[in-house]
PDB file of C-alpha atoms in Angstrom:
ATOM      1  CA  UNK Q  84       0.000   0.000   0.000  1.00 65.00           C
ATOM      2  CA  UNK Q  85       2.569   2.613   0.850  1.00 70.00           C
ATOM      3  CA  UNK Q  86       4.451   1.793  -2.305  1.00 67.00           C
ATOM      4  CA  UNK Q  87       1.290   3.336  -3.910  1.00 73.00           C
ATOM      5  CA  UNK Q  88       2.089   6.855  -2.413  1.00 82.00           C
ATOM      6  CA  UNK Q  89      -1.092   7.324  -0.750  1.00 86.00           C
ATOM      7  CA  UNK Q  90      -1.303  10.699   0.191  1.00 86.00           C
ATOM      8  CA  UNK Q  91      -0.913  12.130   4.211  1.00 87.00           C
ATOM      9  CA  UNK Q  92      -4.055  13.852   5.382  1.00 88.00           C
ATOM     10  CA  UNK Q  93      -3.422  16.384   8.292  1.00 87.00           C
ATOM     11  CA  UNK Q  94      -6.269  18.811   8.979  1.00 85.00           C
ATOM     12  CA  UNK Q  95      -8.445  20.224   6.191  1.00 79.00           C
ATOM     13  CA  UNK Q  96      -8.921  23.555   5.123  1.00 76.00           C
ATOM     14  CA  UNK Q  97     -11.951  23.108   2.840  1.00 76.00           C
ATOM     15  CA  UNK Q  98     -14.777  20.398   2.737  1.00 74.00           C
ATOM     16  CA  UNK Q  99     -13.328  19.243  -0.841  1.00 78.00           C
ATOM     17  CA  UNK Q 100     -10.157  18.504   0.468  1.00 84.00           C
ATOM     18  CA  UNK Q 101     -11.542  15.923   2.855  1.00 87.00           C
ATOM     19  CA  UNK Q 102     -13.548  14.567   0.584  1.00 84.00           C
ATOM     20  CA  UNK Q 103     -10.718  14.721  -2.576  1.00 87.00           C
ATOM     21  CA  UNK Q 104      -8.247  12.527   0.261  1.00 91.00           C
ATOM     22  CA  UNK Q 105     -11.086   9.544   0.201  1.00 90.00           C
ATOM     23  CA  UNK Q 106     -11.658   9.294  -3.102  1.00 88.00           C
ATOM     24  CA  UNK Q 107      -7.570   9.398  -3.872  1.00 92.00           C
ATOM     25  CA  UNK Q 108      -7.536   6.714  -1.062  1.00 94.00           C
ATOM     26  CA  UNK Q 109     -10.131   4.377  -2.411  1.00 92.00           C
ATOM     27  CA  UNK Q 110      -9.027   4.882  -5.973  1.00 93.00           C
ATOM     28  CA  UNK Q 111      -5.335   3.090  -4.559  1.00 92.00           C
ATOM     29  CA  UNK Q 112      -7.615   0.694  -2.672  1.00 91.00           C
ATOM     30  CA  UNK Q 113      -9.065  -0.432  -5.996  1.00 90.00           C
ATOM     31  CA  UNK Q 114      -5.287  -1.516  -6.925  1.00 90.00           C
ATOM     32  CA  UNK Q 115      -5.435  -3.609  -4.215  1.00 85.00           C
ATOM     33  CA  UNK Q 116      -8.473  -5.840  -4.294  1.00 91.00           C
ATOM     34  CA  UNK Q 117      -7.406  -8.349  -2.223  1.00 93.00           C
ATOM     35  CA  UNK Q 118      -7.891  -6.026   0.945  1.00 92.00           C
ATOM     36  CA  UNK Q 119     -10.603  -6.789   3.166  1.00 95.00           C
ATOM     37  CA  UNK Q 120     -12.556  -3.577   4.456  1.00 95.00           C
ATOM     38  CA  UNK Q 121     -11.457  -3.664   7.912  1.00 94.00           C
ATOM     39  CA  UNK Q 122      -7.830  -3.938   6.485  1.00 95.00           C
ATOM     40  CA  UNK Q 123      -8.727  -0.435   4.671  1.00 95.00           C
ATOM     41  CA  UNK Q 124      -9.821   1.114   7.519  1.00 93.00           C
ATOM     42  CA  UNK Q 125      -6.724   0.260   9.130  1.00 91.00           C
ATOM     43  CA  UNK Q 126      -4.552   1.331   6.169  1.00 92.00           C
ATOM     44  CA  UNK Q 127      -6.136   4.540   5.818  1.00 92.00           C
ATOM     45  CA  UNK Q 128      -5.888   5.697   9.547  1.00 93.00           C
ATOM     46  CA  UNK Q 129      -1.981   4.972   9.048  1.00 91.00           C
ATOM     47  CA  UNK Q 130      -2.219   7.926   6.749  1.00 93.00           C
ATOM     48  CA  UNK Q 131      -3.905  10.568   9.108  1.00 94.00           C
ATOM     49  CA  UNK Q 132      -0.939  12.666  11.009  1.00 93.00           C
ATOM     50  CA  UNK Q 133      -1.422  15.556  13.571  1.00 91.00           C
ATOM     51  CA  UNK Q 134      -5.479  16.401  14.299  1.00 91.00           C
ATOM     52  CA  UNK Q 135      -6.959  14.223  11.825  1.00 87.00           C
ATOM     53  CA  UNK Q 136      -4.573  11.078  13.590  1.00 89.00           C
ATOM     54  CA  UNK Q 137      -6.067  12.603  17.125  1.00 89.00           C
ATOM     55  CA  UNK Q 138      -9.407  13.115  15.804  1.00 89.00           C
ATOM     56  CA  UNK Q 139      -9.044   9.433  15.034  1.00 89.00           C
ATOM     57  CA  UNK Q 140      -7.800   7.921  18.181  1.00 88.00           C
ATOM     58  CA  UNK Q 141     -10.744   9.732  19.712  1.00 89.00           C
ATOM     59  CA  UNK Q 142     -12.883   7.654  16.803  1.00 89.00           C
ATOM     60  CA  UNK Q 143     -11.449   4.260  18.097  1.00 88.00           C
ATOM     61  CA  UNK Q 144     -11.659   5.141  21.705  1.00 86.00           C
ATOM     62  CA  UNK Q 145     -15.500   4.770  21.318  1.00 88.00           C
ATOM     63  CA  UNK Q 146     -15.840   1.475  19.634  1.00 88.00           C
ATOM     64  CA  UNK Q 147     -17.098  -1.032  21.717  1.00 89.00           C
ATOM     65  CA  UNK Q 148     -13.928  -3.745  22.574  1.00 87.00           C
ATOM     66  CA  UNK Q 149     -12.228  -5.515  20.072  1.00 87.00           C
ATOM     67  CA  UNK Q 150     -14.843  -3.771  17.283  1.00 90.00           C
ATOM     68  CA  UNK Q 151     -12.462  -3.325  14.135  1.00 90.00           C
ATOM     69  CA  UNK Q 152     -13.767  -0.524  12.462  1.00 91.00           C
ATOM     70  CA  UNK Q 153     -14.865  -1.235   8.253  1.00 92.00           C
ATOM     71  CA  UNK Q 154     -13.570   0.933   5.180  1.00 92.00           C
ATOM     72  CA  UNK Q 155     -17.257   2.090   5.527  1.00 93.00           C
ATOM     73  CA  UNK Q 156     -17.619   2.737   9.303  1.00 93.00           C
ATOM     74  CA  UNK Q 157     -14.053   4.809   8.699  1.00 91.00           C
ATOM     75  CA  UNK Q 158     -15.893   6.855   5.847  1.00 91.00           C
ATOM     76  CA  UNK Q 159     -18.900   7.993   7.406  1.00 90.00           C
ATOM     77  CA  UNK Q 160     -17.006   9.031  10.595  1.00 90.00           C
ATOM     78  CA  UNK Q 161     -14.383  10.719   8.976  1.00 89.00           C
ATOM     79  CA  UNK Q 162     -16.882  12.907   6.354  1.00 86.00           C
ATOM     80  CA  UNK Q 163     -19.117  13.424   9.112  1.00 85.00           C
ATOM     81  CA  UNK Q 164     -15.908  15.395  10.861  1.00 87.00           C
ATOM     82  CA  UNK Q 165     -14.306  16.978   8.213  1.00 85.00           C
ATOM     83  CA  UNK Q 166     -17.334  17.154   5.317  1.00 81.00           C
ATOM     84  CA  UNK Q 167     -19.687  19.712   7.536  1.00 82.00           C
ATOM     85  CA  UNK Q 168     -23.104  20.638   6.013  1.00 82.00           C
ATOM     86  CA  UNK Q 169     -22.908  23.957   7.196  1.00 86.00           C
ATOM     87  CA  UNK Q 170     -19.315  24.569   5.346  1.00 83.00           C
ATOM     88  CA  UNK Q 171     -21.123  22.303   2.120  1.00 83.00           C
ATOM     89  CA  UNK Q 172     -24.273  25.429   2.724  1.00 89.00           C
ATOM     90  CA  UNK Q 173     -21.859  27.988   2.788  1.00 89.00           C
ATOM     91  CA  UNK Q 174     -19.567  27.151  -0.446  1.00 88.00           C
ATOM     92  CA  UNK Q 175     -22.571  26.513  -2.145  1.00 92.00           C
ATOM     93  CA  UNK Q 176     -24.026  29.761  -1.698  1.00 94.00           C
ATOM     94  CA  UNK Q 177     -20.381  31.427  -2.510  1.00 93.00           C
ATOM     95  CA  UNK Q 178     -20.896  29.301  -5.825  1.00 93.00           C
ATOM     96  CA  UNK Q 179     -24.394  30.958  -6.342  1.00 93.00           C
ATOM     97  CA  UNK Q 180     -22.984  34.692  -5.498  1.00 94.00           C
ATOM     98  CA  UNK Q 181     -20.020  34.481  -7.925  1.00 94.00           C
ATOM     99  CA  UNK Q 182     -19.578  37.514  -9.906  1.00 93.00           C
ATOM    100  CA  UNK Q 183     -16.925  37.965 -12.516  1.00 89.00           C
ATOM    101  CA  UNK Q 184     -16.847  41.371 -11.001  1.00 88.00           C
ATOM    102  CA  UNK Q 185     -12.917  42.772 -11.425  1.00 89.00           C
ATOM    103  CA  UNK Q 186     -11.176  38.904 -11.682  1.00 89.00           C
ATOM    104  CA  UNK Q 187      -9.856  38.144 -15.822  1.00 86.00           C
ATOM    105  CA  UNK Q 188     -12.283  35.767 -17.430  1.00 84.00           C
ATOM    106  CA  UNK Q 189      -9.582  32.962 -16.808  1.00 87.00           C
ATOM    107  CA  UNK Q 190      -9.688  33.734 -12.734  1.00 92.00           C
ATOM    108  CA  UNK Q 191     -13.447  33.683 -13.200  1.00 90.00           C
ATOM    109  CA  UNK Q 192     -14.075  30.820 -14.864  1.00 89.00           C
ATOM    110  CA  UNK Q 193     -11.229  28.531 -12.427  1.00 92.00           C
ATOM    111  CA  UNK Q 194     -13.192  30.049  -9.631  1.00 93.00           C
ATOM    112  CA  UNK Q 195     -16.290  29.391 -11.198  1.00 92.00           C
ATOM    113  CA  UNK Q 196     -15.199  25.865 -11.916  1.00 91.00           C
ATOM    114  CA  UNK Q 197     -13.447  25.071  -8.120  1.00 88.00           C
ATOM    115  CA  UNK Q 198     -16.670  26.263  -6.488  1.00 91.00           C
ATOM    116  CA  UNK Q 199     -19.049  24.199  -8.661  1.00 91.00           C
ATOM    117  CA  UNK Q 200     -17.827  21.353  -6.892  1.00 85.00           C
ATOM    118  CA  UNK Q 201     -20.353  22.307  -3.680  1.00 86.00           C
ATOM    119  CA  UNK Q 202     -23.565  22.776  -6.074  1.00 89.00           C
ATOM    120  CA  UNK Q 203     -23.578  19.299  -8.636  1.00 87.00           C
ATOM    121  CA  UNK Q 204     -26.959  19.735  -8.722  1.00 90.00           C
ATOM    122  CA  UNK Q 205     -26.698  23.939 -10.426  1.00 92.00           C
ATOM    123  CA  UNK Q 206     -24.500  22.394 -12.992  1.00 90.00           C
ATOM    124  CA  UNK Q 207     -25.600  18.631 -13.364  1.00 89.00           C
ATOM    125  CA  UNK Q 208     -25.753  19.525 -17.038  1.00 87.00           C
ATOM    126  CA  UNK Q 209     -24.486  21.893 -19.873  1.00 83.00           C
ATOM    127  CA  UNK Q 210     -27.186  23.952 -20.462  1.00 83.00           C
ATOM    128  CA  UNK Q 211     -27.517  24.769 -16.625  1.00 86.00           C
ATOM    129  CA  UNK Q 212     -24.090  25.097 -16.207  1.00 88.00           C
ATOM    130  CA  UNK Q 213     -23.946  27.635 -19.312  1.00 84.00           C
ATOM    131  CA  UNK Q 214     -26.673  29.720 -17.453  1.00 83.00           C
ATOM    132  CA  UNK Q 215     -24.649  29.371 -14.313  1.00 88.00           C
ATOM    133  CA  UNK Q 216     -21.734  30.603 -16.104  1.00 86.00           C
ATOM    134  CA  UNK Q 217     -23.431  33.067 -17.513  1.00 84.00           C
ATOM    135  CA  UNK Q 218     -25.318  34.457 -14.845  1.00 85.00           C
ATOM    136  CA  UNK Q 219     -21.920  35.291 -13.181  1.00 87.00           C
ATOM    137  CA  UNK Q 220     -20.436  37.141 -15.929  1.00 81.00           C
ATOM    138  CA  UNK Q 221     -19.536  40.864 -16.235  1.00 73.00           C
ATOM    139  CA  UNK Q 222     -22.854  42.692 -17.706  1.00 72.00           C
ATOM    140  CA  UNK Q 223     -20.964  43.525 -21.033  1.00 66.00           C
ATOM    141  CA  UNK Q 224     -20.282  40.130 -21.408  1.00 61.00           C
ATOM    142  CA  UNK Q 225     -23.468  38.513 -21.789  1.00 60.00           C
ATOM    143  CA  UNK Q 226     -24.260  38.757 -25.330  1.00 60.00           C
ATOM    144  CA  UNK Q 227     -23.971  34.676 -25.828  1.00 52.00           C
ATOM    145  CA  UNK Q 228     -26.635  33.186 -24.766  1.00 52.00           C
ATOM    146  CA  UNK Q 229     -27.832  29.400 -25.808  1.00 54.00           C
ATOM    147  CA  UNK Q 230     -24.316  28.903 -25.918  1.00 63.00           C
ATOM    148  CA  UNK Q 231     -22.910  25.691 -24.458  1.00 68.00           C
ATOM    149  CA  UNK Q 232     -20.084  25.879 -21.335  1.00 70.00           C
ATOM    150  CA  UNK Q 233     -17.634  24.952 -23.437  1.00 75.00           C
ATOM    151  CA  UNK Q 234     -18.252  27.641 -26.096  1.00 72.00           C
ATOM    152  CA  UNK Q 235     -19.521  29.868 -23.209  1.00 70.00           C
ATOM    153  CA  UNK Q 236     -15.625  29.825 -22.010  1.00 74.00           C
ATOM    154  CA  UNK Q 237     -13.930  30.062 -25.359  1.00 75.00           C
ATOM    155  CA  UNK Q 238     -15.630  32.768 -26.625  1.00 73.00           C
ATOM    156  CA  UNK Q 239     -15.064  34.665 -23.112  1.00 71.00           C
ATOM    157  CA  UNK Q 240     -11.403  33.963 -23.118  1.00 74.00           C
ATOM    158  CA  UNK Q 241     -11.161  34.981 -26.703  1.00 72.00           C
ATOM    159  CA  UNK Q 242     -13.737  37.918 -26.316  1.00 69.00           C
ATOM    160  CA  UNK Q 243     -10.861  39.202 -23.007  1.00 74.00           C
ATOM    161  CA  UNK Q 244      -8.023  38.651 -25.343  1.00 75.00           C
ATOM    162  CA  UNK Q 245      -9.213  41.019 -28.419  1.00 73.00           C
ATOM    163  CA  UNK Q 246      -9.954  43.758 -25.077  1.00 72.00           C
ATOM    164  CA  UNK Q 247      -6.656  43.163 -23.841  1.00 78.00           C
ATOM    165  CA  UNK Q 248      -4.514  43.845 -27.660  1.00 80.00           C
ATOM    166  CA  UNK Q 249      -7.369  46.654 -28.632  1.00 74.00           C
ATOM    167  CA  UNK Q 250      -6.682  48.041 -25.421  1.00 77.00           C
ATOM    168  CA  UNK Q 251      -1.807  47.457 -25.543  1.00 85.00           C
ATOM    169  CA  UNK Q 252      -2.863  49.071 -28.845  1.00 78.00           C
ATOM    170  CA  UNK Q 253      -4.865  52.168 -27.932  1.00 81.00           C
ATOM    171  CA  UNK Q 254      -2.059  52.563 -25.318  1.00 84.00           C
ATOM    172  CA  UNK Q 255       0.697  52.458 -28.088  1.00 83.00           C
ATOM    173  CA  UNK Q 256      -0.983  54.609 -29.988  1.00 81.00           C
ATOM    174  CA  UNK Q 257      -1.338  57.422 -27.514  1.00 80.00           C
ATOM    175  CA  UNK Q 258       2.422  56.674 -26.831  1.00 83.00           C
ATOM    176  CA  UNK Q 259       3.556  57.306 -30.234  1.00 80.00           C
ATOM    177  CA  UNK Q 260       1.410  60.433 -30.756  1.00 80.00           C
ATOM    178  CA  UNK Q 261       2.985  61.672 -27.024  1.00 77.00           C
ATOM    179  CA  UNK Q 262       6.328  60.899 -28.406  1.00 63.00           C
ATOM    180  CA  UNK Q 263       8.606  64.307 -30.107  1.00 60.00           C
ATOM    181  CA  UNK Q 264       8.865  64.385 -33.176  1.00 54.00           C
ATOM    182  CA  UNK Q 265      12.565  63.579 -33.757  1.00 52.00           C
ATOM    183  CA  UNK Q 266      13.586  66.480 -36.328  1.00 50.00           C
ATOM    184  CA  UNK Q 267      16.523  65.628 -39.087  1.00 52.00           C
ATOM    185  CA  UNK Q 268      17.296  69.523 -38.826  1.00 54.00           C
ATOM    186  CA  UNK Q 269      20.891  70.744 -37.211  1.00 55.00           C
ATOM    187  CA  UNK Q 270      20.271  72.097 -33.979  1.00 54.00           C
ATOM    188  CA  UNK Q 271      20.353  75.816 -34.256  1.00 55.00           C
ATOM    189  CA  UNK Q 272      23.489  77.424 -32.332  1.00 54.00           C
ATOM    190  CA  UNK Q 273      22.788  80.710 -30.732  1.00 58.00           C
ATOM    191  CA  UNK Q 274      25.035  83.047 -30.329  1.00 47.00           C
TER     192      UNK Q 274
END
């Protein structure tokens, strides 16, 4: 199993990253079939270090005598400490209240794709995730609709990068009518 590199889990700072650590976990369990469950469970707990490892111990300390906790029994305890439903509530509604507001389109649309995550059922398929995308846009950017997420995103990205050279060439523009004149005349010498 270690040969596998399963990943340390130490505290988490976001719901996903709990929940990212099980799946990597059971997704190395699958290369190793011949694992029974309470084997997993006792795998996986080698892997929690610091407050998730105390957090842990405190898990065990309550199971009746001699009780070897299953893969599953390890699962529900350890999303129902780190996966909170209030933190779930709360992401999801950052999802819902994300603006494009002053980010580029390309730290929009990571944002908007990181926070999605919480809200599977806003963007359970293309047209709603489209709107979704849509909805969060800057006001002059909404001239696409019925487009699909996909195209929703390229034409963003490409509709930010003509702004961007319009805008480096306005800029150079100004900057070379600023500019003096350089003059092919002699300096006059007064005397």
């Amino acid at each position: 199993f270690e040969g596998l590199r399963p990943p340390i889990f130490t505290t988490c700072p976001e719901p996903l990253a709990a929940d990212d650590w099980l799946r990597t976990i059971e997704s190395k369990f699958t290369l190793l079939p011949e694992l029974t469950e309470q084997e997993k469970a006792r795998y996986a707990a080698q892997l929690l270090h610091g407050p998730a490892g105390a957090s842990h111990a405190t898990f065990l300390a309550r199971q009746e005598k001699d009780h070897v906790p299953t893969w599953q029994e390890f699962r529900q305890a350890f999303r129902a400490h780190y996966i909170l439903a209030s933190l779930m509530e709360q992401k999801q509604c950052e999802f819902r209240e994300l603006k494009q507001g002053n980010k580029t389109m390309m730290q929009y649309v990571q944002s908007f794709i990181h926070l999605s995550q919480y809200a599977p059922e806003d963007v359970a398929d293309d047209p709603r995730r489209a709107a979704r995308l849509l909805h969060g846009f800057d006001p002059t950017s909404r001239h696409t609709w019925g487009a699909s997420f996909t195209d929703l995103v390229d034409i963003a990205l490409d509709m930010e990068n003509r702004l961007r050279i319009a805008n480096e060439d306005q800029k150079r523009k100004r900057q070379a009518n600023r500019a003096p004149a350089s003059s092919s005349q002699k300096p006059r010498a007064n005397y």
